[in-house]
Structure formats: structure tokens, C-alpha cells
Amino acid sequence: MFVVLLAAAGFLSAFTVVEYTAVAPTWQVDKGHSSVAFSVRHFFASVIGTFDEFDGTVTFDPEDLEGSSIDFSIKVASVNTKNERRDNHLQSADFFNAEEWPEMTFKSSNITKSGDQYLAKGEMTIRDVTKEVEIPIQFLGQMEHPRRAGSYIGGFATEFTIDRNEYGVGTGNYAATATIGGEVKVTINLEVNRSDS
């Protein structure tokens, strides 16, 4: 009898050390319903453009921020300001140097809550420069897909500014600094999808 009780105690204690850990769900960017836009001053007016090729993965759960992360990349050669000559110049060594550094990236190190939004801290790399930045993120909500059982749709948005000079974009021997503003406003809207099946 003693042996049976001892075995039962060992069996129960084995279960007490096992903890259930919730895993933040992984969302894939729906590129057809998302956008990456920017604006920068040229003399007095602002030029507005987009990057049309991008991709990313968002692992996010508002109840599990420690397990949440963002990994996002943008193809520099996809820059689109509706002016082919200007777009080619932006891809050149005077600006992004798309041939040598074809992607801009952001990888978060941690995500925290701040009021009604979230802050994603991490490394942003443009050209050969990597800087630690903090990006405000709005979680717009989630819902079950109305046409696909077990699938969900979510939304995220962010708006922030960067100083292009800090990343070596349009500086050096090119005199763009006299006509082009240093501050670039970036606006990103993401529709994301995930499936539990």
C-alpha cells in the first residue's frame, strides 16, 4: 500500500511542475490590403510616395506582450512617387542605393503597452545603418473571417517620423539637403491574417 501511495504522489507531483504557456498567434501580412507610404518636404510642398513591395510577420497577443514580436521588410526598388525619373534617382547611390542594400528592415526586441497604443522597440536598418528606434503601434482589432472558418483577420497601423540624414539617405556629395527636408513621415497600415486550423 505504501508503494502504491508513493507512486501516486510521484505521478501527481510530475503534473504540478507542468505549466501551460499560451503562445501569441502569428499573423501574416495581407499585402493586397496593406500599404506603406511616406511623405517628405521638397522646397515648400510635400512629395508623397509608397513602397509597393513589402512583407512581414506579426506575432501578437495583447495578453502576452513578452511573446509578441514584429519582423518587417521593404524592397527599396519598389519605391513609387509616380515619377519614373525621381524613382530611379531614389534607388541610386545618391539615396537608398537599392543595388547594394535592397531592403529596409525592422525587427522588434520588445513590445510594451502605452495608454491606448503599443510601443515596439527594435532595430531599424536602412542602407548600412542600423539604429534602435521605438515605433507606436495601434492594434485595430480582430475578427473571425466571415468566409473561412477557423481563420481570423486583424489590423495594425503606425505613423512615425525618421531623419533620413541619420541613415545616409540623400546626403554626402549630393546637394539634396538644400531642397529636401530631413524629416520623413512614414505611415503603415496592415491587414493581417491567421488560421487556427
mmCIF file of C-alpha atoms in Angstrom:
data_model
loop_
_atom_site.group_PDB
_atom_site.id
_atom_site.type_symbol
_atom_site.label_atom_id
_atom_site.label_comp_id
_atom_site.label_asym_id
_atom_site.label_seq_id
_atom_site.Cartn_x
_atom_site.Cartn_y
_atom_site.Cartn_z
ATOM 1 C CA MET A 1 0.000 0.000 0.000
ATOM 2 C CA PHE A 2 2.831 2.360 0.864
ATOM 3 C CA VAL A 3 4.428 1.691 -2.517
ATOM 4 C CA VAL A 4 1.130 2.488 -4.285
ATOM 5 C CA LEU A 5 0.728 5.777 -2.405
ATOM 6 C CA LEU A 6 4.323 6.730 -3.129
ATOM 7 C CA ALA A 7 3.842 6.053 -6.822
ATOM 8 C CA ALA A 8 0.620 8.094 -6.873
ATOM 9 C CA ALA A 9 2.339 11.011 -5.145
ATOM 10 C CA GLY A 10 5.121 10.926 -7.713
ATOM 11 C CA PHE A 11 2.582 10.836 -10.548
ATOM 12 C CA LEU A 12 0.732 13.889 -9.194
ATOM 13 C CA SER A 13 3.913 15.860 -8.500
ATOM 14 C CA ALA A 14 5.030 15.322 -12.091
ATOM 15 C CA PHE A 15 1.886 17.104 -13.270
ATOM 16 C CA THR A 16 2.276 20.019 -10.871
ATOM 17 C CA VAL A 17 5.541 21.124 -12.488
ATOM 18 C CA VAL A 18 3.982 21.269 -15.949
ATOM 19 C CA GLU A 19 2.740 24.792 -16.790
ATOM 20 C CA TYR A 20 0.546 25.729 -19.700
ATOM 21 C CA THR A 21 2.047 28.588 -21.664
ATOM 22 C CA ALA A 22 -0.139 30.496 -24.102
ATOM 23 C CA VAL A 23 1.587 31.214 -27.403
ATOM 24 C CA ALA A 24 0.932 34.564 -29.087
ATOM 25 C CA PRO A 25 -0.627 33.918 -32.518
ATOM 26 C CA THR A 26 1.357 34.647 -35.661
ATOM 27 C CA TRP A 27 -0.226 36.929 -38.252
ATOM 28 C CA GLN A 28 0.837 37.128 -41.899
ATOM 29 C CA VAL A 29 0.642 40.454 -43.715
ATOM 30 C CA ASP A 30 -2.048 40.573 -46.392
ATOM 31 C CA LYS A 31 -0.091 42.645 -48.901
ATOM 32 C CA GLY A 32 -3.105 43.204 -51.134
ATOM 33 C CA HIS A 33 -4.900 45.068 -48.344
ATOM 34 C CA SER A 34 -1.944 46.843 -46.723
ATOM 35 C CA SER A 35 0.152 49.901 -47.548
ATOM 36 C CA VAL A 36 3.478 51.576 -46.795
ATOM 37 C CA ALA A 37 3.510 55.305 -47.539
ATOM 38 C CA PHE A 38 5.820 58.239 -46.849
ATOM 39 C CA SER A 39 5.968 61.986 -47.319
ATOM 40 C CA VAL A 40 8.927 64.379 -47.364
ATOM 41 C CA ARG A 41 9.149 68.110 -47.996
ATOM 42 C CA HIS A 42 10.504 69.352 -51.338
ATOM 43 C CA PHE A 43 11.054 73.104 -51.054
ATOM 44 C CA PHE A 44 7.628 74.124 -49.682
ATOM 45 C CA ALA A 45 5.323 71.266 -50.690
ATOM 46 C CA SER A 46 5.488 67.597 -49.764
ATOM 47 C CA VAL A 47 6.133 64.684 -52.079
ATOM 48 C CA ILE A 48 4.094 61.595 -51.230
ATOM 49 C CA GLY A 49 5.203 58.119 -52.205
ATOM 50 C CA THR A 50 4.771 54.443 -51.449
ATOM 51 C CA PHE A 51 6.809 51.276 -51.296
ATOM 52 C CA ASP A 52 4.801 48.673 -53.159
ATOM 53 C CA GLU A 53 6.715 45.523 -52.195
ATOM 54 C CA PHE A 54 6.956 44.575 -48.535
ATOM 55 C CA ASP A 55 6.381 41.625 -46.261
ATOM 56 C CA GLY A 56 6.236 40.837 -42.603
ATOM 57 C CA THR A 57 5.182 38.638 -39.752
ATOM 58 C CA VAL A 58 3.481 39.939 -36.630
ATOM 59 C CA THR A 59 3.340 37.664 -33.604
ATOM 60 C CA PHE A 60 0.956 39.440 -31.281
ATOM 61 C CA ASP A 61 -1.321 38.905 -28.320
ATOM 62 C CA PRO A 62 -2.300 41.891 -26.135
ATOM 63 C CA GLU A 63 -2.291 39.476 -23.176
ATOM 64 C CA ASP A 64 1.170 38.119 -23.993
ATOM 65 C CA LEU A 65 3.389 41.033 -24.978
ATOM 66 C CA GLU A 66 6.533 39.179 -23.904
ATOM 67 C CA GLY A 67 5.788 36.611 -26.587
ATOM 68 C CA SER A 68 4.910 39.244 -29.217
ATOM 69 C CA SER A 69 7.220 40.472 -31.964
ATOM 70 C CA ILE A 70 7.350 42.226 -35.340
ATOM 71 C CA ASP A 71 9.584 41.381 -38.298
ATOM 72 C CA PHE A 72 9.062 43.627 -41.331
ATOM 73 C CA SER A 73 10.952 44.289 -44.563
ATOM 74 C CA ILE A 74 10.542 46.671 -47.511
ATOM 75 C CA LYS A 75 12.006 46.317 -51.013
ATOM 76 C CA VAL A 76 13.738 49.617 -51.766
ATOM 77 C CA ALA A 77 13.401 49.182 -55.540
ATOM 78 C CA SER A 78 9.614 49.259 -55.187
ATOM 79 C CA VAL A 79 9.613 52.981 -54.331
ATOM 80 C CA ASN A 80 6.819 54.741 -56.210
ATOM 81 C CA THR A 81 6.370 58.521 -56.330
ATOM 82 C CA LYS A 82 4.563 58.452 -59.714
ATOM 83 C CA ASN A 83 7.653 59.907 -61.363
ATOM 84 C CA GLU A 84 9.943 57.345 -63.014
ATOM 85 C CA ARG A 85 12.977 59.631 -63.173
ATOM 86 C CA ARG A 86 12.681 60.501 -59.489
ATOM 87 C CA ASP A 87 12.084 56.872 -58.514
ATOM 88 C CA ASN A 88 15.236 55.798 -60.380
ATOM 89 C CA HIS A 89 17.200 58.521 -58.635
ATOM 90 C CA LEU A 90 15.904 57.426 -55.233
ATOM 91 C CA GLN A 91 17.143 53.898 -55.973
ATOM 92 C CA SER A 92 20.602 55.182 -56.891
ATOM 93 C CA ALA A 93 23.656 55.573 -54.644
ATOM 94 C CA ASP A 94 22.657 59.208 -54.038
ATOM 95 C CA PHE A 95 19.802 57.936 -51.878
ATOM 96 C CA PHE A 96 18.904 54.337 -50.972
ATOM 97 C CA ASN A 97 21.451 52.519 -53.157
ATOM 98 C CA ALA A 98 18.994 49.701 -53.843
ATOM 99 C CA GLU A 99 21.548 47.580 -55.683
ATOM 100 C CA GLU A 100 23.847 47.285 -52.662
ATOM 101 C CA TRP A 101 21.192 47.451 -49.923
ATOM 102 C CA PRO A 102 17.953 46.137 -51.454
ATOM 103 C CA GLU A 103 15.876 46.050 -48.255
ATOM 104 C CA MET A 104 14.933 48.193 -45.302
ATOM 105 C CA THR A 105 14.060 46.180 -42.205
ATOM 106 C CA PHE A 106 12.644 46.474 -38.710
ATOM 107 C CA LYS A 107 12.910 43.752 -36.073
ATOM 108 C CA SER A 108 11.429 44.331 -32.646
ATOM 109 C CA SER A 109 13.186 43.409 -29.414
ATOM 110 C CA ASN A 110 10.177 44.030 -27.172
ATOM 111 C CA ILE A 111 6.632 45.389 -27.256
ATOM 112 C CA THR A 112 5.014 47.270 -24.394
ATOM 113 C CA LYS A 113 1.633 48.886 -23.719
ATOM 114 C CA SER A 114 1.422 52.677 -23.515
ATOM 115 C CA GLY A 115 -2.045 54.117 -22.948
ATOM 116 C CA ASP A 116 -4.304 53.077 -25.807
ATOM 117 C CA GLN A 117 -1.422 52.023 -28.042
ATOM 118 C CA TYR A 118 1.673 49.823 -28.034
ATOM 119 C CA LEU A 119 5.356 50.657 -28.417
ATOM 120 C CA ALA A 120 7.562 48.380 -30.497
ATOM 121 C CA LYS A 121 11.228 48.851 -29.652
ATOM 122 C CA GLY A 122 13.773 47.356 -32.003
ATOM 123 C CA GLU A 123 16.355 47.824 -34.738
ATOM 124 C CA MET A 124 15.650 49.644 -37.994
ATOM 125 C CA THR A 125 18.142 49.169 -40.813
ATOM 126 C CA ILE A 126 18.299 51.449 -43.856
ATOM 127 C CA ARG A 127 21.272 51.183 -46.202
ATOM 128 C CA ASP A 128 24.181 50.107 -43.988
ATOM 129 C CA VAL A 129 22.953 51.938 -40.894
ATOM 130 C CA THR A 130 21.130 50.213 -38.031
ATOM 131 C CA LYS A 131 19.539 52.255 -35.269
ATOM 132 C CA GLU A 132 17.421 51.404 -32.263
ATOM 133 C CA VAL A 133 14.007 53.038 -32.567
ATOM 134 C CA GLU A 134 10.644 52.950 -30.839
ATOM 135 C CA ILE A 135 7.564 52.803 -33.050
ATOM 136 C CA PRO A 136 3.992 53.447 -31.855
ATOM 137 C CA ILE A 137 1.586 50.697 -32.891
ATOM 138 C CA GLN A 138 -2.214 50.736 -32.921
ATOM 139 C CA PHE A 139 -3.946 47.361 -32.742
ATOM 140 C CA LEU A 140 -7.161 47.952 -34.652
ATOM 141 C CA GLY A 141 -8.815 44.707 -33.573
ATOM 142 C CA GLN A 142 -9.518 41.224 -34.883
ATOM 143 C CA MET A 143 -12.476 39.165 -36.052
ATOM 144 C CA GLU A 144 -13.223 35.722 -37.417
ATOM 145 C CA HIS A 145 -13.134 35.626 -41.193
ATOM 146 C CA PRO A 146 -16.745 35.679 -42.440
ATOM 147 C CA ARG A 147 -15.996 33.190 -45.247
ATOM 148 C CA ARG A 148 -13.280 30.951 -43.804
ATOM 149 C CA ALA A 149 -13.985 29.041 -40.595
ATOM 150 C CA GLY A 150 -11.042 28.958 -38.217
ATOM 151 C CA SER A 151 -9.401 31.961 -39.875
ATOM 152 C CA TYR A 152 -9.073 35.470 -38.476
ATOM 153 C CA ILE A 153 -8.451 38.978 -39.749
ATOM 154 C CA GLY A 154 -6.644 41.663 -37.775
ATOM 155 C CA GLY A 155 -5.396 45.188 -38.298
ATOM 156 C CA PHE A 156 -2.422 47.297 -37.239
ATOM 157 C CA ALA A 157 -1.441 50.880 -38.018
ATOM 158 C CA THR A 158 1.512 53.118 -37.278
ATOM 159 C CA GLU A 159 2.683 56.620 -38.065
ATOM 160 C CA PHE A 160 6.141 57.921 -37.163
ATOM 161 C CA THR A 161 8.969 60.082 -38.470
ATOM 162 C CA ILE A 162 12.627 59.376 -39.147
ATOM 163 C CA ASP A 163 15.540 61.618 -40.041
ATOM 164 C CA ARG A 164 16.831 60.376 -43.392
ATOM 165 C CA ASN A 165 20.195 62.066 -42.760
ATOM 166 C CA GLU A 166 20.851 59.688 -39.856
ATOM 167 C CA TYR A 167 20.687 56.781 -42.309
ATOM 168 C CA GLY A 168 22.791 58.417 -45.023
ATOM 169 C CA VAL A 169 19.887 58.787 -47.454
ATOM 170 C CA GLY A 170 20.425 61.749 -49.807
ATOM 171 C CA THR A 171 23.484 63.152 -48.056
ATOM 172 C CA GLY A 172 27.171 63.193 -48.965
ATOM 173 C CA ASN A 173 28.109 64.999 -52.154
ATOM 174 C CA TYR A 174 24.566 65.292 -53.380
ATOM 175 C CA ALA A 175 23.044 68.691 -52.513
ATOM 176 C CA ALA A 176 19.578 67.315 -51.726
ATOM 177 C CA THR A 177 19.784 68.658 -48.190
ATOM 178 C CA ALA A 178 19.256 72.165 -49.559
ATOM 179 C CA THR A 179 15.919 71.305 -51.151
ATOM 180 C CA ILE A 180 14.629 68.160 -49.473
ATOM 181 C CA GLY A 181 13.501 68.015 -45.859
ATOM 182 C CA GLY A 182 15.342 65.747 -43.467
ATOM 183 C CA GLU A 183 12.231 64.552 -41.688
ATOM 184 C CA VAL A 184 10.337 61.737 -43.414
ATOM 185 C CA LYS A 185 6.844 60.847 -42.247
ATOM 186 C CA VAL A 186 6.035 57.142 -42.553
ATOM 187 C CA THR A 187 2.507 55.713 -42.473
ATOM 188 C CA ILE A 188 1.908 51.957 -42.467
ATOM 189 C CA ASN A 189 -1.464 50.215 -42.461
ATOM 190 C CA LEU A 190 -1.528 46.432 -42.235
ATOM 191 C CA GLU A 191 -4.312 43.932 -42.651
ATOM 192 C CA VAL A 192 -3.151 40.582 -41.297
ATOM 193 C CA ASN A 193 -4.437 37.012 -41.408
ATOM 194 C CA ARG A 194 -4.038 33.909 -39.300
ATOM 195 C CA SER A 195 -5.554 30.469 -39.170
ATOM 196 C CA ASP A 196 -6.073 28.243 -36.130
ATOM 197 C CA SER A 197 -6.730 25.157 -38.226
#
